[in-house]
PDB file of C-alpha atoms in Angstrom:
ATOM      1  CA  ALA A   1      88.514 108.720  99.769  1.00 91.00           C
ATOM      2  CA  LEU A   2      88.897 112.449  98.741  1.00 95.00           C
ATOM      3  CA  LEU A   3      87.214 113.497  95.628  1.00 96.00           C
ATOM      4  CA  PHE A   4      87.502 116.942  94.111  1.00 98.00           C
ATOM      5  CA  ALA A   5      85.820 118.197  90.970  1.00 97.00           C
ATOM      6  CA  MET A   6      86.473 121.616  89.349  1.00 97.00           C
ATOM      7  CA  PRO A   7      86.931 123.457  86.023  1.00 96.00           C
ATOM      8  CA  MET A   8      90.241 124.862  85.014  1.00 95.00           C
ATOM      9  CA  HIS A   9      90.289 128.553  85.154  1.00 93.00           C
ATOM     10  CA  ASN A  10      93.168 130.216  83.232  1.00 91.00           C
ATOM     11  CA  TRP A  11      95.307 127.171  83.425  1.00 91.00           C
ATOM     12  CA  THR A  12      95.009 126.590  87.085  1.00 94.00           C
ATOM     13  CA  MET A  13      92.349 126.082  89.959  1.00 96.00           C
ATOM     14  CA  PRO A  14      89.493 128.374  90.529  1.00 97.00           C
ATOM     15  CA  ALA A  15      89.975 130.975  93.060  1.00 97.00           C
ATOM     16  CA  ALA A  16      87.401 129.473  95.501  1.00 97.00           C
ATOM     17  CA  PHE A  17      89.236 126.088  95.492  1.00 97.00           C
ATOM     18  CA  LYS A  18      92.614 127.891  95.977  1.00 97.00           C
ATOM     19  CA  ALA A  19      90.942 129.463  99.027  1.00 97.00           C
ATOM     20  CA  PHE A  20      89.869 125.963 100.230  1.00 97.00           C
ATOM     21  CA  VAL A  21      93.487 124.742  99.890  1.00 97.00           C
ATOM     22  CA  ASP A  22      94.664 127.698 101.889  1.00 97.00           C
ATOM     23  CA  MET A  23      92.273 126.881 104.629  1.00 97.00           C
ATOM     24  CA  ILE A  24      93.103 123.237 104.916  1.00 96.00           C
ATOM     25  CA  VAL A  25      96.811 123.483 104.800  1.00 97.00           C
ATOM     26  CA  ARG A  26      97.277 123.913 108.589  1.00 96.00           C
ATOM     27  CA  GLY A  27     100.104 122.977 110.869  1.00 96.00           C
ATOM     28  CA  GLY A  28      99.141 120.368 113.395  1.00 95.00           C
ATOM     29  CA  LEU A  29      96.021 119.451 111.279  1.00 96.00           C
ATOM     30  CA  THR A  30      97.010 118.453 107.777  1.00 97.00           C
ATOM     31  CA  TYR A  31     100.855 118.550 108.230  1.00 97.00           C
ATOM     32  CA  VAL A  32     103.172 118.353 111.230  1.00 97.00           C
ATOM     33  CA  ALA A  33     106.851 119.530 111.763  1.00 95.00           C
ATOM     34  CA  THR A  34     109.082 116.744 113.151  1.00 95.00           C
ATOM     35  CA  GLU A  35     111.937 117.333 115.465  1.00 96.00           C
ATOM     36  CA  ASP A  36     114.440 117.024 112.758  1.00 96.00           C
ATOM     37  CA  GLY A  37     112.876 119.953 110.753  1.00 94.00           C
ATOM     38  CA  ARG A  38     110.893 118.000 108.248  1.00 95.00           C
ATOM     39  CA  TYR A  39     107.226 118.473 107.366  1.00 96.00           C
ATOM     40  CA  VAL A  40     105.026 115.391 107.227  1.00 96.00           C
ATOM     41  CA  GLY A  41     101.510 115.373 105.713  1.00 97.00           C
ATOM     42  CA  THR A  42      98.747 113.704 107.768  1.00 96.00           C
ATOM     43  CA  LEU A  43      96.529 112.751 104.866  1.00 95.00           C
ATOM     44  CA  GLY A  44      98.659 109.944 103.673  1.00 93.00           C
ATOM     45  CA  GLY A  45      96.987 106.718 102.590  1.00 90.00           C
ATOM     46  CA  ARG A  46      93.949 108.424 101.284  1.00 92.00           C
ATOM     47  CA  LYS A  47      92.556 107.664  97.865  1.00 95.00           C
ATOM     48  CA  THR A  48      92.319 110.875  96.015  1.00 97.00           C
ATOM     49  CA  LEU A  49      90.723 111.793  92.740  1.00 98.00           C
ATOM     50  CA  PHE A  50      90.647 115.182  90.957  1.00 98.00           C
ATOM     51  CA  VAL A  51      88.107 115.400  88.122  1.00 97.00           C
ATOM     52  CA  THR A  52      88.657 118.467  86.041  1.00 97.00           C
ATOM     53  CA  THR A  53      87.234 120.131  82.935  1.00 96.00           C
ATOM     54  CA  ARG A  54      89.452 121.972  80.605  1.00 96.00           C
ATOM     55  CA  GLY A  55      88.530 124.122  77.562  1.00 95.00           C
ATOM     56  CA  VAL A  56      91.561 123.185  75.540  1.00 95.00           C
ATOM     57  CA  ASP A  57      93.429 119.857  75.183  1.00 95.00           C
ATOM     58  CA  LEU A  58      96.452 120.024  77.658  1.00 95.00           C
ATOM     59  CA  ARG A  59      97.500 116.290  77.473  1.00 94.00           C
ATOM     60  CA  PRO A  60     101.126 115.609  76.872  1.00 93.00           C
ATOM     61  CA  GLY A  61     102.155 116.025  73.288  1.00 94.00           C
ATOM     62  CA  THR A  62      99.519 118.736  72.478  1.00 94.00           C
ATOM     63  CA  PRO A  63     100.426 122.226  71.597  1.00 94.00           C
ATOM     64  CA  PHE A  64      99.156 123.653  74.965  1.00 94.00           C
ATOM     65  CA  ALA A  65     100.491 120.953  77.266  1.00 94.00           C
ATOM     66  CA  ALA A  66     103.122 123.196  78.931  1.00 95.00           C
ATOM     67  CA  MET A  67     100.368 125.509  80.012  1.00 95.00           C
ATOM     68  CA  ASP A  68      98.779 123.188  82.482  1.00 96.00           C
ATOM     69  CA  ALA A  69      99.565 124.718  85.820  1.00 96.00           C
ATOM     70  CA  LEU A  70      96.615 122.856  87.546  1.00 97.00           C
ATOM     71  CA  THR A  71      97.858 119.455  87.742  1.00 97.00           C
ATOM     72  CA  PRO A  72     101.383 120.343  89.170  1.00 96.00           C
ATOM     73  CA  SER A  73      99.867 122.714  91.735  1.00 97.00           C
ATOM     74  CA  LEU A  74      97.272 120.187  92.937  1.00 97.00           C
ATOM     75  CA  ARG A  75     100.118 117.590  93.148  1.00 97.00           C
ATOM     76  CA  ALA A  76     102.370 119.971  95.114  1.00 97.00           C
ATOM     77  CA  ALA A  77      99.712 121.187  97.510  1.00 97.00           C
ATOM     78  CA  PHE A  78      98.095 117.803  98.331  1.00 97.00           C
ATOM     79  CA  GLY A  79     101.579 116.100  98.321  1.00 97.00           C
ATOM     80  CA  PHE A  80     102.580 118.510 101.089  1.00 97.00           C
ATOM     81  CA  VAL A  81      99.651 117.265 103.225  1.00 97.00           C
ATOM     82  CA  GLY A  82     100.511 113.771 102.537  1.00 97.00           C
ATOM     83  CA  VAL A  83      98.617 112.632  99.418  1.00 97.00           C
ATOM     84  CA  ALA A  84     101.324 110.668  97.610  1.00 94.00           C
ATOM     85  CA  ASP A  85      99.503 109.358  94.547  1.00 94.00           C
ATOM     86  CA  PRO A  86      96.480 111.397  93.495  1.00 97.00           C
ATOM     87  CA  GLN A  87      94.516 110.337  90.511  1.00 97.00           C
ATOM     88  CA  PHE A  88      93.438 112.722  87.699  1.00 97.00           C
ATOM     89  CA  VAL A  89      90.591 112.469  85.234  1.00 97.00           C
ATOM     90  CA  ASP A  90      90.530 115.471  82.939  1.00 97.00           C
ATOM     91  CA  ALA A  91      87.747 115.995  80.446  1.00 96.00           C
ATOM     92  CA  GLN A  92      89.440 117.947  77.678  1.00 96.00           C
ATOM     93  CA  PRO A  93      88.922 119.752  75.305  1.00 95.00           C
ATOM     94  CA  LEU A  94      85.419 121.039  76.026  1.00 94.00           C
ATOM     95  CA  GLN A  95      85.012 124.724  75.323  1.00 91.00           C
ATOM     96  CA  PHE A  96      87.330 125.331  72.387  1.00 89.00           C
ATOM     97  CA  ALA A  97      86.529 122.282  70.289  1.00 88.00           C
ATOM     98  CA  ARG A  98      84.107 120.883  67.800  1.00 93.00           C
ATOM     99  CA  ALA A  99      81.086 118.924  69.046  1.00 95.00           C
ATOM    100  CA  VAL A 100      82.646 115.622  68.001  1.00 95.00           C
ATOM    101  CA  GLU A 101      85.878 116.524  70.020  1.00 94.00           C
ATOM    102  CA  ARG A 102      83.815 117.399  73.051  1.00 95.00           C
ATOM    103  CA  GLU A 103      81.930 114.162  72.844  1.00 96.00           C
ATOM    104  CA  MET A 104      85.082 112.218  72.555  1.00 95.00           C
ATOM    105  CA  ALA A 105      86.589 114.105  75.561  1.00 96.00           C
ATOM    106  CA  LEU A 106      83.515 113.176  77.665  1.00 96.00           C
ATOM    107  CA  LYS A 107      83.716 109.622  76.671  1.00 97.00           C
ATOM    108  CA  ARG A 108      87.459 109.383  77.356  1.00 96.00           C
ATOM    109  CA  ALA A 109      86.890 110.890  80.735  1.00 97.00           C
ATOM    110  CA  GLU A 110      84.119 108.412  81.482  1.00 97.00           C
ATOM    111  CA  ARG A 111      86.296 105.470  80.568  1.00 97.00           C
ATOM    112  CA  GLU A 112      89.029 106.966  82.909  1.00 97.00           C
ATOM    113  CA  LEU A 113      86.636 107.152  85.737  1.00 96.00           C
ATOM    114  CA  VAL A 114      85.515 103.584  85.228  1.00 96.00           C
ATOM    115  CA  ALA A 115      89.211 102.527  85.370  1.00 96.00           C
ATOM    116  CA  VAL A 116      89.873 104.493  88.600  1.00 96.00           C
ATOM    117  CA  ALA A 117      86.735 102.935  90.178  1.00 94.00           C
ATOM    118  CA  GLU A 118      87.913  99.452  89.106  1.00 94.00           C
ATOM    119  CA  ARG A 119      91.483 100.030  90.561  1.00 93.00           C
ATOM    120  CA  TRP A 120      90.052 101.411  93.826  1.00 92.00           C
ATOM    121  CA  THR A 121      87.745  98.530  94.291  1.00 91.00           C
ATOM    122  CA  ASP A 122      90.667  96.167  94.019  1.00 83.00           C
ATOM    123  CA  SER A 123      92.967  98.137  96.244  1.00 71.00           C
ATOM    124  CA  ASP A 124      93.799  97.921  99.945  1.00 61.00           C
ATOM    125  CA  VAL A 125      94.366 101.571 100.463  1.00 50.00           C
ATOM    126  CA  PRO A 126      92.335 102.866 103.418  1.00 51.00           C
ATOM    127  CA  ALA A 127      89.759 105.482 102.739  1.00 47.00           C
ATOM    128  CA  LEU A 128      88.347 108.161 105.053  1.00 42.00           C
ATOM    129  CA  THR A 129      85.636 106.625 107.344  1.00 40.00           C
ATOM    130  CA  SER A 130      83.411 109.814 106.941  1.00 39.00           C
ATOM    131  CA  ALA A 131      82.648 111.306 103.562  1.00 40.00           C
ATOM    132  CA  GLY A 132      80.971 114.339 105.049  1.00 40.00           C
ATOM    133  CA  ARG A 133      78.868 115.641 107.938  1.00 40.00           C
ATOM    134  CA  GLY A 134      75.751 114.246 106.270  1.00 44.00           C
ATOM    135  CA  ASP A 135      74.180 117.702 105.960  1.00 45.00           C
ATOM    136  CA  GLY A 136      74.685 118.090 102.152  1.00 43.00           C
ATOM    137  CA  THR A 137      77.702 120.415 102.507  1.00 40.00           C
ATOM    138  CA  GLY A 138      80.281 117.852 101.488  1.00 41.00           C
ATOM    139  CA  ILE A 139      82.555 118.935 104.325  1.00 39.00           C
ATOM    140  CA  SER A 140      84.638 116.029 105.519  1.00 43.00           C
ATOM    141  CA  ALA A 141      84.477 115.257 109.207  1.00 45.00           C
ATOM    142  CA  ALA A 142      88.320 114.525 108.923  1.00 45.00           C
ATOM    143  CA  LEU A 143      88.969 118.133 108.355  1.00 45.00           C
ATOM    144  CA  GLY A 144      86.722 119.459 110.969  1.00 43.00           C
ATOM    145  CA  PRO A 145      86.601 123.148 111.844  1.00 42.00           C
ATOM    146  CA  VAL A 146      89.159 124.121 109.272  1.00 41.00           C
ATOM    147  CA  ALA A 147      86.931 122.951 106.441  1.00 42.00           C
ATOM    148  CA  GLU A 148      83.775 124.417 108.016  1.00 41.00           C
ATOM    149  CA  GLY A 149      85.342 127.887 107.611  1.00 41.00           C
ATOM    150  CA  CYS A 150      85.308 127.366 103.855  1.00 38.00           C
ATOM    151  CA  ALA A 151      81.692 126.488 103.561  1.00 38.00           C
ATOM    152  CA  ALA A 152      79.585 129.036 101.925  1.00 34.00           C
TER     153      ALA A 152
END
């Protein structure tokens, strides 16, 4: 499985994660061009989860919902490389909220994580066979040298 966790910065992904995305979107590695001119992602069939924290509540129906540029950009970038159905767990609001609202947001995110884990446990979707190199970097062996260039 692919698991990414990040805070939302100014309604989108942090610059370091954007640099990571730029490094992994590579022809012949995470997508291929077909003879008929289409592009096909190579990461299809991977369970993918994005866990994010957000300062304000951007859920549908809230005043700031239209300002969520993170979710659509992650769907677009990872959709291009073949991730068809990413899951999202967003802890929100955390920064610009009262303590009781923050606590409710964290409990909601915890319930959503449990639900994702239960769905994944019951699913037949194949996961990556290597979760990393085993050296604590979190770099997936499936992404190889491209991901290694992102490690700092």
